[in-house]
Short mmCIF file of C-alpha atoms and ligand atoms in Angstrom, two decimals:
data_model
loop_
_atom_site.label_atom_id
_atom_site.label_comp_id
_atom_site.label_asym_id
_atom_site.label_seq_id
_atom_site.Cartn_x
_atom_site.Cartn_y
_atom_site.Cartn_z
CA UNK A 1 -44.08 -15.78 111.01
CA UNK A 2 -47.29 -15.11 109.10
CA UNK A 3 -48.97 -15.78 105.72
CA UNK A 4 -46.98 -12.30 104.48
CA UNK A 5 -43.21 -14.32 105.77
CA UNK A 6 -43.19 -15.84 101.98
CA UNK A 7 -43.09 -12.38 100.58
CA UNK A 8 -40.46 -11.13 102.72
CA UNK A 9 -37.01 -10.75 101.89
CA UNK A 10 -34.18 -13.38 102.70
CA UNK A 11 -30.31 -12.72 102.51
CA UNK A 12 -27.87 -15.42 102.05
CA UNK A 13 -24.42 -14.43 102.66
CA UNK A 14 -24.68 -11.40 100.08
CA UNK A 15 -27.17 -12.05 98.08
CA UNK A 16 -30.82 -10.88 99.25
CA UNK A 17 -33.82 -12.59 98.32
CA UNK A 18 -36.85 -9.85 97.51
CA UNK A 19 -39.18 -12.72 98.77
CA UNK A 20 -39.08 -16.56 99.24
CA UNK A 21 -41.22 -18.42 96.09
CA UNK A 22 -38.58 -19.50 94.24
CA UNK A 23 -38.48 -21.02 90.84
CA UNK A 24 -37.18 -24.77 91.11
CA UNK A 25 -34.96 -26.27 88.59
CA UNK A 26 -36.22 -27.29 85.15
CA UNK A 27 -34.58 -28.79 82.26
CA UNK A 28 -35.86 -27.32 79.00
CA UNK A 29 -33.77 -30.07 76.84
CA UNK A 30 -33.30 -27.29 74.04
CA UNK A 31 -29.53 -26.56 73.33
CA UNK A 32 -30.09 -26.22 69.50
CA UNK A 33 -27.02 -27.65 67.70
CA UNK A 34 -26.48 -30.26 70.77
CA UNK A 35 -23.58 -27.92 71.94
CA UNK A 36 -24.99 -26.82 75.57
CA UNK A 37 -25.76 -23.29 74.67
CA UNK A 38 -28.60 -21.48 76.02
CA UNK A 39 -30.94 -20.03 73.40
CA UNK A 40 -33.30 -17.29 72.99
CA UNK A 41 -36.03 -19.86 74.30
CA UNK A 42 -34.29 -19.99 77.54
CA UNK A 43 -34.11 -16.63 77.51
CA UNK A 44 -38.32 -16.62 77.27
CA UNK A 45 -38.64 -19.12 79.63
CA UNK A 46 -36.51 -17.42 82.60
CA UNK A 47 -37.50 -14.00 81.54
CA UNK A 48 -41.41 -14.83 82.37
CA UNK A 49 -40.92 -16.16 85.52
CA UNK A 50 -38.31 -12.77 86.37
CA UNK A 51 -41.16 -10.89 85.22
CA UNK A 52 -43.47 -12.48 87.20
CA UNK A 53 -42.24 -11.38 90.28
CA UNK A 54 -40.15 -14.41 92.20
CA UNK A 55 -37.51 -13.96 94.20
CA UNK A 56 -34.47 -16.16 93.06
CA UNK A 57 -34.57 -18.17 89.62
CA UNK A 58 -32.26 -21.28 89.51
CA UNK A 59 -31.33 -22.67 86.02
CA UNK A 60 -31.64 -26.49 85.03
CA UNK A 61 -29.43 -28.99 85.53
CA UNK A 62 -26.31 -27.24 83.46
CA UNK A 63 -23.57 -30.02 83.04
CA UNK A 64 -20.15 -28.92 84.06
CA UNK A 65 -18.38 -31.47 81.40
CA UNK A 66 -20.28 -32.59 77.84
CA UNK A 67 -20.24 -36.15 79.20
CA UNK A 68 -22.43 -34.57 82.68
CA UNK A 69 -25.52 -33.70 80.05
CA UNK A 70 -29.03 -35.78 80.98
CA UNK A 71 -29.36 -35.30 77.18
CA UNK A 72 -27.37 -33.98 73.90
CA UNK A 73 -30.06 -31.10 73.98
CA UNK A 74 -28.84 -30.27 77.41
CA UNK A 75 -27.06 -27.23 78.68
CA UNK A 76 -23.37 -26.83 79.75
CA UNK A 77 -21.10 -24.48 81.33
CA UNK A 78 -17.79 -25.46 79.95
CA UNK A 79 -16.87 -22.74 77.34
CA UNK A 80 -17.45 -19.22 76.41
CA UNK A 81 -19.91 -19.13 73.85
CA UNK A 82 -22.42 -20.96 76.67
CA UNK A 83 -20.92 -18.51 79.31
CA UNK A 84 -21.68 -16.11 77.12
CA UNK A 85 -25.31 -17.06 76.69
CA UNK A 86 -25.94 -17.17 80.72
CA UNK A 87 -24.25 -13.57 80.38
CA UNK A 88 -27.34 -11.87 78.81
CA UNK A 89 -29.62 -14.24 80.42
CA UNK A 90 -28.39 -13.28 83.54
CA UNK A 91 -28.71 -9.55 82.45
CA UNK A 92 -32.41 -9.44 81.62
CA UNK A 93 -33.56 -11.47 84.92
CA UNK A 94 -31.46 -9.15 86.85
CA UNK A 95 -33.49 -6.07 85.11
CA UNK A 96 -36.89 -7.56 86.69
CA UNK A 97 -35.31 -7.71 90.19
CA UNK A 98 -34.74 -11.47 90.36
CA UNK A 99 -31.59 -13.51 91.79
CA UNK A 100 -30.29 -16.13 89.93
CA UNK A 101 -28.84 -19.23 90.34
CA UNK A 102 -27.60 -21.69 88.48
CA UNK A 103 -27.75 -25.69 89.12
CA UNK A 104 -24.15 -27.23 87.91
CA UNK A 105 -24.28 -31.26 87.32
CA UNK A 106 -23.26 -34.15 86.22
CA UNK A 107 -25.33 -36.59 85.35
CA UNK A 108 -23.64 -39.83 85.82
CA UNK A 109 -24.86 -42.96 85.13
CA UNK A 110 -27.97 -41.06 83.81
CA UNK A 111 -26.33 -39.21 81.29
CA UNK A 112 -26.51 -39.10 77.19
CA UNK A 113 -30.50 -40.33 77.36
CA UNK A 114 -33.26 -39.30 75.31
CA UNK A 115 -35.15 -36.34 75.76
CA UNK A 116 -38.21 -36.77 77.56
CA UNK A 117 -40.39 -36.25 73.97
CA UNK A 118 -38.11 -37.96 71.42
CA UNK A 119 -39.82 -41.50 70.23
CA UNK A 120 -37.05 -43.31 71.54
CA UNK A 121 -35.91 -43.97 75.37
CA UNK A 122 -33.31 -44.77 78.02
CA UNK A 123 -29.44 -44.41 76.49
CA UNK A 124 -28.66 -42.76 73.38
CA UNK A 125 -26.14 -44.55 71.61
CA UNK A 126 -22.56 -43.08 70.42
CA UNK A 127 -24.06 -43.78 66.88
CA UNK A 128 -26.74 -40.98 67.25
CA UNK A 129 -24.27 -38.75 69.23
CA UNK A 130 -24.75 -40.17 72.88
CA UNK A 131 -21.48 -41.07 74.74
CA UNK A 132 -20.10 -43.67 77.76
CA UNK A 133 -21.78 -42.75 80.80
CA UNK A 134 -19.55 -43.04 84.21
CA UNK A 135 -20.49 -43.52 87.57
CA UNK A 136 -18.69 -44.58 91.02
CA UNK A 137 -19.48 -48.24 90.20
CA UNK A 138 -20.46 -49.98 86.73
CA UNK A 139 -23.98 -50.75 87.97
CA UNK A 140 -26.88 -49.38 85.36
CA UNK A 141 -29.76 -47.74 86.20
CA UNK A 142 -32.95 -50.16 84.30
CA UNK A 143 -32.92 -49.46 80.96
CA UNK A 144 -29.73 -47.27 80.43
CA UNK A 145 -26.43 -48.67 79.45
CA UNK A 146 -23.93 -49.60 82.02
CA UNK A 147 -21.55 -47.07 82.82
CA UNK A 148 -17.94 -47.38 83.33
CA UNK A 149 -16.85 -46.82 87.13
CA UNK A 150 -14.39 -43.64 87.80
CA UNK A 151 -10.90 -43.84 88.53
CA UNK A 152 -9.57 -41.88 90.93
CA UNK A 153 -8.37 -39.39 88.92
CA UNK A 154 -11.20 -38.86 86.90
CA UNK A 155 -13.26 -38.37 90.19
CA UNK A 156 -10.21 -35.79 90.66
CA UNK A 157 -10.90 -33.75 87.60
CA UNK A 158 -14.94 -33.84 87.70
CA UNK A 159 -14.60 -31.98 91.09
CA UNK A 160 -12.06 -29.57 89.05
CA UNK A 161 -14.48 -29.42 86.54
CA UNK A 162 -16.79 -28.05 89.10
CA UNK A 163 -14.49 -25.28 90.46
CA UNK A 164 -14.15 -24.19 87.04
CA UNK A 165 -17.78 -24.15 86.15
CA UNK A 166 -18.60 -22.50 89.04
CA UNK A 167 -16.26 -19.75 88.10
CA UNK A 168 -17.39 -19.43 84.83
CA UNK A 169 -21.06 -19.26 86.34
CA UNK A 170 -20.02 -15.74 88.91
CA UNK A 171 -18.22 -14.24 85.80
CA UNK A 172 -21.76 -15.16 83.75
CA UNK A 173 -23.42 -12.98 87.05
CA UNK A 174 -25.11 -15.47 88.63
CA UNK A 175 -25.62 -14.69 92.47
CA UNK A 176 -26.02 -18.64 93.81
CA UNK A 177 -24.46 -21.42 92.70
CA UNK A 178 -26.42 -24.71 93.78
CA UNK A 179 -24.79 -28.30 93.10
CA UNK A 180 -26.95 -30.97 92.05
CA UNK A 181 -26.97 -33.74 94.40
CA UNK A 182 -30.37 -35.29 93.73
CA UNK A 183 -32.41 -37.23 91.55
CA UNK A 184 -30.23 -40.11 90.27
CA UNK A 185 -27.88 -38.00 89.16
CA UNK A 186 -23.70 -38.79 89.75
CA UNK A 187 -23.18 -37.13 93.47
CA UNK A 188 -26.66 -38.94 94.77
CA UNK A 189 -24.81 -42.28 92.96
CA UNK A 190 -21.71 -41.51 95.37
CA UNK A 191 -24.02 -40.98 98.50
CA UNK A 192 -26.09 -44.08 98.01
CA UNK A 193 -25.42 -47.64 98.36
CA UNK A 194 -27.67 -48.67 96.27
CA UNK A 195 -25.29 -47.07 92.95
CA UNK A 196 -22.07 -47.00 95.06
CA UNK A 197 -20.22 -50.16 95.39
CA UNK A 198 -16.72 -48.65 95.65
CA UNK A 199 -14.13 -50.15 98.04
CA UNK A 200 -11.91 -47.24 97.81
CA UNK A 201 -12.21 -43.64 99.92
CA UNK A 202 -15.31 -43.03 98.12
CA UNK A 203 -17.36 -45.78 98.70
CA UNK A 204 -18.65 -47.78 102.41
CA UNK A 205 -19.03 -45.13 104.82
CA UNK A 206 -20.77 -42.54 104.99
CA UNK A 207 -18.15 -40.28 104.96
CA UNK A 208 -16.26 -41.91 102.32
CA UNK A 209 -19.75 -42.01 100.08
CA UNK A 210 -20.02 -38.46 101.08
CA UNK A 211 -16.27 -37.91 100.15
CA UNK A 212 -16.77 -36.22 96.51
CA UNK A 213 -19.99 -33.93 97.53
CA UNK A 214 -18.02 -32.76 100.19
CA UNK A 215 -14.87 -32.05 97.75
CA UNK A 216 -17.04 -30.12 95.40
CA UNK A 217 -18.34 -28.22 98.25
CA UNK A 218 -14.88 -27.05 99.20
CA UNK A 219 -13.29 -26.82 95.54
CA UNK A 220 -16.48 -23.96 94.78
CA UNK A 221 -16.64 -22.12 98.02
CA UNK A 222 -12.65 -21.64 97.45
CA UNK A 223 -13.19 -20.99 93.54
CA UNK A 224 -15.93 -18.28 94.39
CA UNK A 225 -15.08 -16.60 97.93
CA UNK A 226 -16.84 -16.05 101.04
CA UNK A 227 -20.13 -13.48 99.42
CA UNK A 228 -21.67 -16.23 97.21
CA UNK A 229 -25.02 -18.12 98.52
CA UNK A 230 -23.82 -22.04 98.29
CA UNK A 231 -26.85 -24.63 97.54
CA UNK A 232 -26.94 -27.76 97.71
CA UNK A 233 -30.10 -30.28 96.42
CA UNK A 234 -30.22 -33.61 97.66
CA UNK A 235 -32.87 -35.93 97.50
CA UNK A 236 -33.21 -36.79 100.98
CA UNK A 237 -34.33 -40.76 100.36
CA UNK A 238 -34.32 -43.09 97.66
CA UNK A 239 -37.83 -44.27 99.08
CA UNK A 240 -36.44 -47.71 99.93
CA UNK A 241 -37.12 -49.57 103.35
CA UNK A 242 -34.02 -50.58 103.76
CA UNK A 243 -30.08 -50.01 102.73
CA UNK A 244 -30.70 -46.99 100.42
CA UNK A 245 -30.10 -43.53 100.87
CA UNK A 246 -32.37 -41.57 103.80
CA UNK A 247 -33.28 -38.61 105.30
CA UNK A 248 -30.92 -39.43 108.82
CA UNK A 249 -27.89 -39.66 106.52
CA UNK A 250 -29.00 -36.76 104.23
CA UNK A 251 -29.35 -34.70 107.42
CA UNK A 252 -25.70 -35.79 108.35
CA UNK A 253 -24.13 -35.01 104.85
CA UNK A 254 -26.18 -31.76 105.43
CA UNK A 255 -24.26 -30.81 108.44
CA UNK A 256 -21.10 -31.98 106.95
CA UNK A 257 -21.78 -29.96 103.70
CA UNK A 258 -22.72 -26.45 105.48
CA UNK A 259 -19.37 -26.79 107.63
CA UNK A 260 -17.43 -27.21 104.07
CA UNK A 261 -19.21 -24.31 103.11
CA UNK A 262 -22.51 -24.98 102.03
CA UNK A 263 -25.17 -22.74 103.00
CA UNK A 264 -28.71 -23.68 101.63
CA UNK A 265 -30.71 -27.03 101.07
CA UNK A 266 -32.76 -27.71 98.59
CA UNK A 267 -35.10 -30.83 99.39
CA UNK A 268 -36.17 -33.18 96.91
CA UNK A 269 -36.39 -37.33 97.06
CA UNK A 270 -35.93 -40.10 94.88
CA UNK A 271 -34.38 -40.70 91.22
CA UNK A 272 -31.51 -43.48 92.03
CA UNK A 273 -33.90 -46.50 91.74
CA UNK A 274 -36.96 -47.71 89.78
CA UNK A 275 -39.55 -49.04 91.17
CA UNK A 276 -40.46 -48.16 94.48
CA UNK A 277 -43.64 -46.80 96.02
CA UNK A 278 -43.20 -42.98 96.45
CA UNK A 279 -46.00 -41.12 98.48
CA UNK A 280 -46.98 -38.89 95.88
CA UNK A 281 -49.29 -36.12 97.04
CA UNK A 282 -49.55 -32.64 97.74
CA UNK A 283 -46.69 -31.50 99.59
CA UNK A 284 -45.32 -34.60 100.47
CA UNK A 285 -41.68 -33.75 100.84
CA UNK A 286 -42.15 -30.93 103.03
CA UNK A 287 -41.71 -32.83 106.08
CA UNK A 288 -37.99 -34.21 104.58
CA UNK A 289 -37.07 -30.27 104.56
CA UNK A 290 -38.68 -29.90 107.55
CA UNK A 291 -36.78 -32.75 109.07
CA UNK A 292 -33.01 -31.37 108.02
CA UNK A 293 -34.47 -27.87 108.90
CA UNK A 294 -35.24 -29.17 112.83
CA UNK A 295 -32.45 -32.10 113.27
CA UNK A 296 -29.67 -30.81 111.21
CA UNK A 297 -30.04 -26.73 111.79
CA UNK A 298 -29.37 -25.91 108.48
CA UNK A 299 -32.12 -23.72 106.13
CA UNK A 300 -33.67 -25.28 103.78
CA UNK A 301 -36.21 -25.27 100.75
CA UNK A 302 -39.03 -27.19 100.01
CA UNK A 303 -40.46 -28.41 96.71
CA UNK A 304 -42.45 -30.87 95.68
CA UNK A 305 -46.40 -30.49 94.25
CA UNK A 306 -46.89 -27.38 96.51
CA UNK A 307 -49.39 -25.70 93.91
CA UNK A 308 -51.22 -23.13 95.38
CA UNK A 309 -50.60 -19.36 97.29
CA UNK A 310 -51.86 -20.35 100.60
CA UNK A 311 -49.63 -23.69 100.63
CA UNK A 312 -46.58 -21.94 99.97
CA UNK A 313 -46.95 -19.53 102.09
CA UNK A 314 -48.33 -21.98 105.71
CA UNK A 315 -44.91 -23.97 104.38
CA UNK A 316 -42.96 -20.93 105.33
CA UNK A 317 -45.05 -19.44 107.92
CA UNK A 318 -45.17 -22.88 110.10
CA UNK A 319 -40.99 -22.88 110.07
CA UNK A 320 -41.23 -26.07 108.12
CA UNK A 321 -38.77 -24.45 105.33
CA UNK A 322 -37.47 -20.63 105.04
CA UNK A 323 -38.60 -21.06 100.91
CA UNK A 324 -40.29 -22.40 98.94
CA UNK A 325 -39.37 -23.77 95.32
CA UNK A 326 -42.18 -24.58 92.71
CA UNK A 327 -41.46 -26.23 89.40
CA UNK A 328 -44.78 -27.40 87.34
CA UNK A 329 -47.07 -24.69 89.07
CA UNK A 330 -44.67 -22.14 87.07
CA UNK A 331 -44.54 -23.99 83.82
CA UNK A 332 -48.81 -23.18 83.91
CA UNK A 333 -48.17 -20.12 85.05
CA UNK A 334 -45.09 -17.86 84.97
CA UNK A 335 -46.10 -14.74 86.66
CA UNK A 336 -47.57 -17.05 89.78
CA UNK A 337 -45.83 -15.07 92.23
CA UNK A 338 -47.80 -11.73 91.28
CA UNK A 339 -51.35 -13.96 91.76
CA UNK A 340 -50.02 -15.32 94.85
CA UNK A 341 -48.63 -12.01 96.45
CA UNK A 342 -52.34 -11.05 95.24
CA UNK A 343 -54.15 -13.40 96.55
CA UNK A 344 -52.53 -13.15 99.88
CA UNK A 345 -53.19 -9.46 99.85
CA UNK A 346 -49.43 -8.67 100.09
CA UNK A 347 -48.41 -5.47 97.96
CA UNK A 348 -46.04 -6.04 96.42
CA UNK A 349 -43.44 -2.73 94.90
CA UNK A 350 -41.88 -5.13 91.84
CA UNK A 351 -45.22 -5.73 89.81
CA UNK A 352 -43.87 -4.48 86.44
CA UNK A 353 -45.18 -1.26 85.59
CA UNK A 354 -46.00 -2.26 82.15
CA UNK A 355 -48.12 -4.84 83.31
CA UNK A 356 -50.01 -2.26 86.23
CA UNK A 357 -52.80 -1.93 84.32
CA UNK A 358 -53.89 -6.13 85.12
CA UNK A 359 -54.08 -4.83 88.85
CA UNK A 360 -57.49 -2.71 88.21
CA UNK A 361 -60.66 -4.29 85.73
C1 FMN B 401 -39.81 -30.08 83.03
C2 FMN B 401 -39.07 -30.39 84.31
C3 FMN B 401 -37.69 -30.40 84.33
C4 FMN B 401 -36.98 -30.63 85.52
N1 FMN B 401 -35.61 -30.53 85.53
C5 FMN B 401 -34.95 -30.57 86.71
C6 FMN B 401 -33.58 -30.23 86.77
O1 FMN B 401 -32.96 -29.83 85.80
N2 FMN B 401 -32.96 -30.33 87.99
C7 FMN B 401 -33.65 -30.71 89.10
O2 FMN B 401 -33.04 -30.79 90.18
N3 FMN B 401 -34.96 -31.00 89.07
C8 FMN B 401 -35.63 -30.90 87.91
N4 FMN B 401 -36.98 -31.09 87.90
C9 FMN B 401 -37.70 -31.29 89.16
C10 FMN B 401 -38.22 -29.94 89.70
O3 FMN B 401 -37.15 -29.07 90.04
C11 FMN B 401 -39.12 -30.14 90.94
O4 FMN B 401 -38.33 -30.61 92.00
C12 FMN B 401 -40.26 -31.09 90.68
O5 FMN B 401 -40.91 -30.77 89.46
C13 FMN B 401 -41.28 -31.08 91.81
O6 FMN B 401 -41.81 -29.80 92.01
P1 FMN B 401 -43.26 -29.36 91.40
O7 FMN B 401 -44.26 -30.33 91.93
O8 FMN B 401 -43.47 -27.96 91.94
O9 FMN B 401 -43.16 -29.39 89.91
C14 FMN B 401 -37.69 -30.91 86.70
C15 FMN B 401 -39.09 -30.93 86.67
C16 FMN B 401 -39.78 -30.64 85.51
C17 FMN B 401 -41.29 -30.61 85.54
#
């Protein structure tokens, strides 16, 4: 492996990668009329970064249910005007060479909040068109409003809801699927004790917290068949010392997960609790991928304040991860991935020929 490895390609069941900087997750909070439908500004947004010459694009958190948004302004795959939408997204990014996935979620006990800009924060109430939040046990995250736990049989038809999204998201021509198992969100609130109090089979054990990640898992790898790249992001701690979720049991759940038909992990941390001290620094989750990469054999991806061309690419080169994801970095700059191949000295054969002429002063 070399500096060049993060420019090569990478296949994934049938889907290959034309190199491995990938564009991470990122909520845009910008449904228009509240109704979960992408809009031309998504459309923008994706379509620089397809231009710009990465290898796989995955979507924001897109709710599979109106109740899984983070926010009203958040997207959804639940009907076919938003299917629709990710239809000609899908179309354009697939023009500029690019895979795409899409992130499906459900956002818990974290749902119906503000968006990140609005004047007002935590919970938006049913009076300015928030909603009840759920979760596997009626404990609130600080400052949102409590949610109610889930019966069994509305666990039952969120992992339905799933299957059905995920459909809706190969008929929309996306090429991965990834499931949304980090940051707070309702499948990290099943996997840690810290949001899961349940006494039922989906709460104590580990394999009973890991009970409805590992249903979705199966439920989408039926619904889509054996050629579609399966992702999974988990934050792989909750940064607590002590009776929280961690990087042995992530590594576990990994293992678990790729066996029920998972094939790629996406490595983030934190999100379920407030106030704990998080290591913040350049790279600083590699080593978590790095750690279910080595221990659990699965590949993985890391993210996480990796910034620059020649980080990326010693991430992939030293076997730590087999990509790389970058969030912010591509919010400052959308065609990074032409700089980087550039500044690596990698020729690359997808710069877009309208945009040739930047090559040469
Ligand atoms: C504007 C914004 C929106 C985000 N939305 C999501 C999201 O929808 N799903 C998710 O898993 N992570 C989300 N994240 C986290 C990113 O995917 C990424 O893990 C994080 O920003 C760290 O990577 P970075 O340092 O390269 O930005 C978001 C981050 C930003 C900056």
């Amino acid at each position: 492996m070399t500096t060049a490895t993060l420019f090569s390609p990478l296949t994934i069941r049938e889907t290959e990668f034309r190199n491995r900087l990938w564009v991470a997750p990122m909520c845009q909070y910008s449904a228009e009329k509240q109704d979960g439908v992408p809009t031309d500004w998504h459309l923008a947004h994706l379509g620089s970064f397809a231009s710009g010459g990465v290898g796989l694009i995955i979507t924001e958190a897109t709710a599979v249910t109106a109740a899984g948004r983070i926010s009203p302004q958040d997207l959804g795959l639940y009907n076919d005007e938003q299917q629709a939408a990710f239809t000609r997204i899908n179309a354009l990014l697939h023009e500029q060479g690019t895979a795409t996935g899409i992130q499906l979620a459900h956002a818990g006990r974290k749902a119906s909040t503000f968006r990140p800009w609005a004047d007002d924060k935590g919970t938006v109430p049913e009076s300015l068109g928030g909603w009840q939040t759920v979760a596997p046990s009626a404990i609130p995250f600080p400052g949102y409003a409590t949610p109610v736990a889930l019966t069994v049989p509305e666990i039952e038809q969120i992992v339905e809801d799933f299957r059905v999204a995920a459909r809706r998201s190969i008929d929309a021509g996306f090429d991965v699927i990834e499931l949304h198992a980090a940051h707070g969100y309702l499948m990290h609130e099943f996997l840690s004790p810290l949001s899961n109090e349940r006494t039922d089979a989906y709460g104590g054990s580990l394999e009973n917290r890991a009970r409805f990640v590992l249903d979705v898992v199966r439920a989408v790898r039926g619904e889509v068949g054996e050629g579609v790249p399966l992702f999974v992001r988990f934050s792989a701690t909750d940064w607590v010392e002590q009776g929280g979720w961690d990087v042995e049991q992530t590594t576990t759940v990994a293992g678990w997960a790729r066996d029920a038909g998972a094939d790629f992990f996406d490595v983030s941390s934190g999100g379920n609790v407030t106030g704990v001290k998080i290591p913040v620094a350049p790279l600083y989750q590699v080593e978590l991928a790095a750690h279910l990469r080595s221990e659990g054999n699965v590949p993985v991806s890391a993210v996480g304040l990796i910034t620059t061309a020649a980080e990326a690419a010693e991430v992939v080169a030293s076997g730590r991860a087999d990509a790389v994801m970058m969030g912010r970095q591509f919010l400052r700059d959308p065609h990074f991935a032409l700089r980087a191949a550039h500044e690596l000295g990698v020729s690359l054969d997808y710069w877009p020929p309208q945009y040739a002429r930047a090559l040469f002063r």
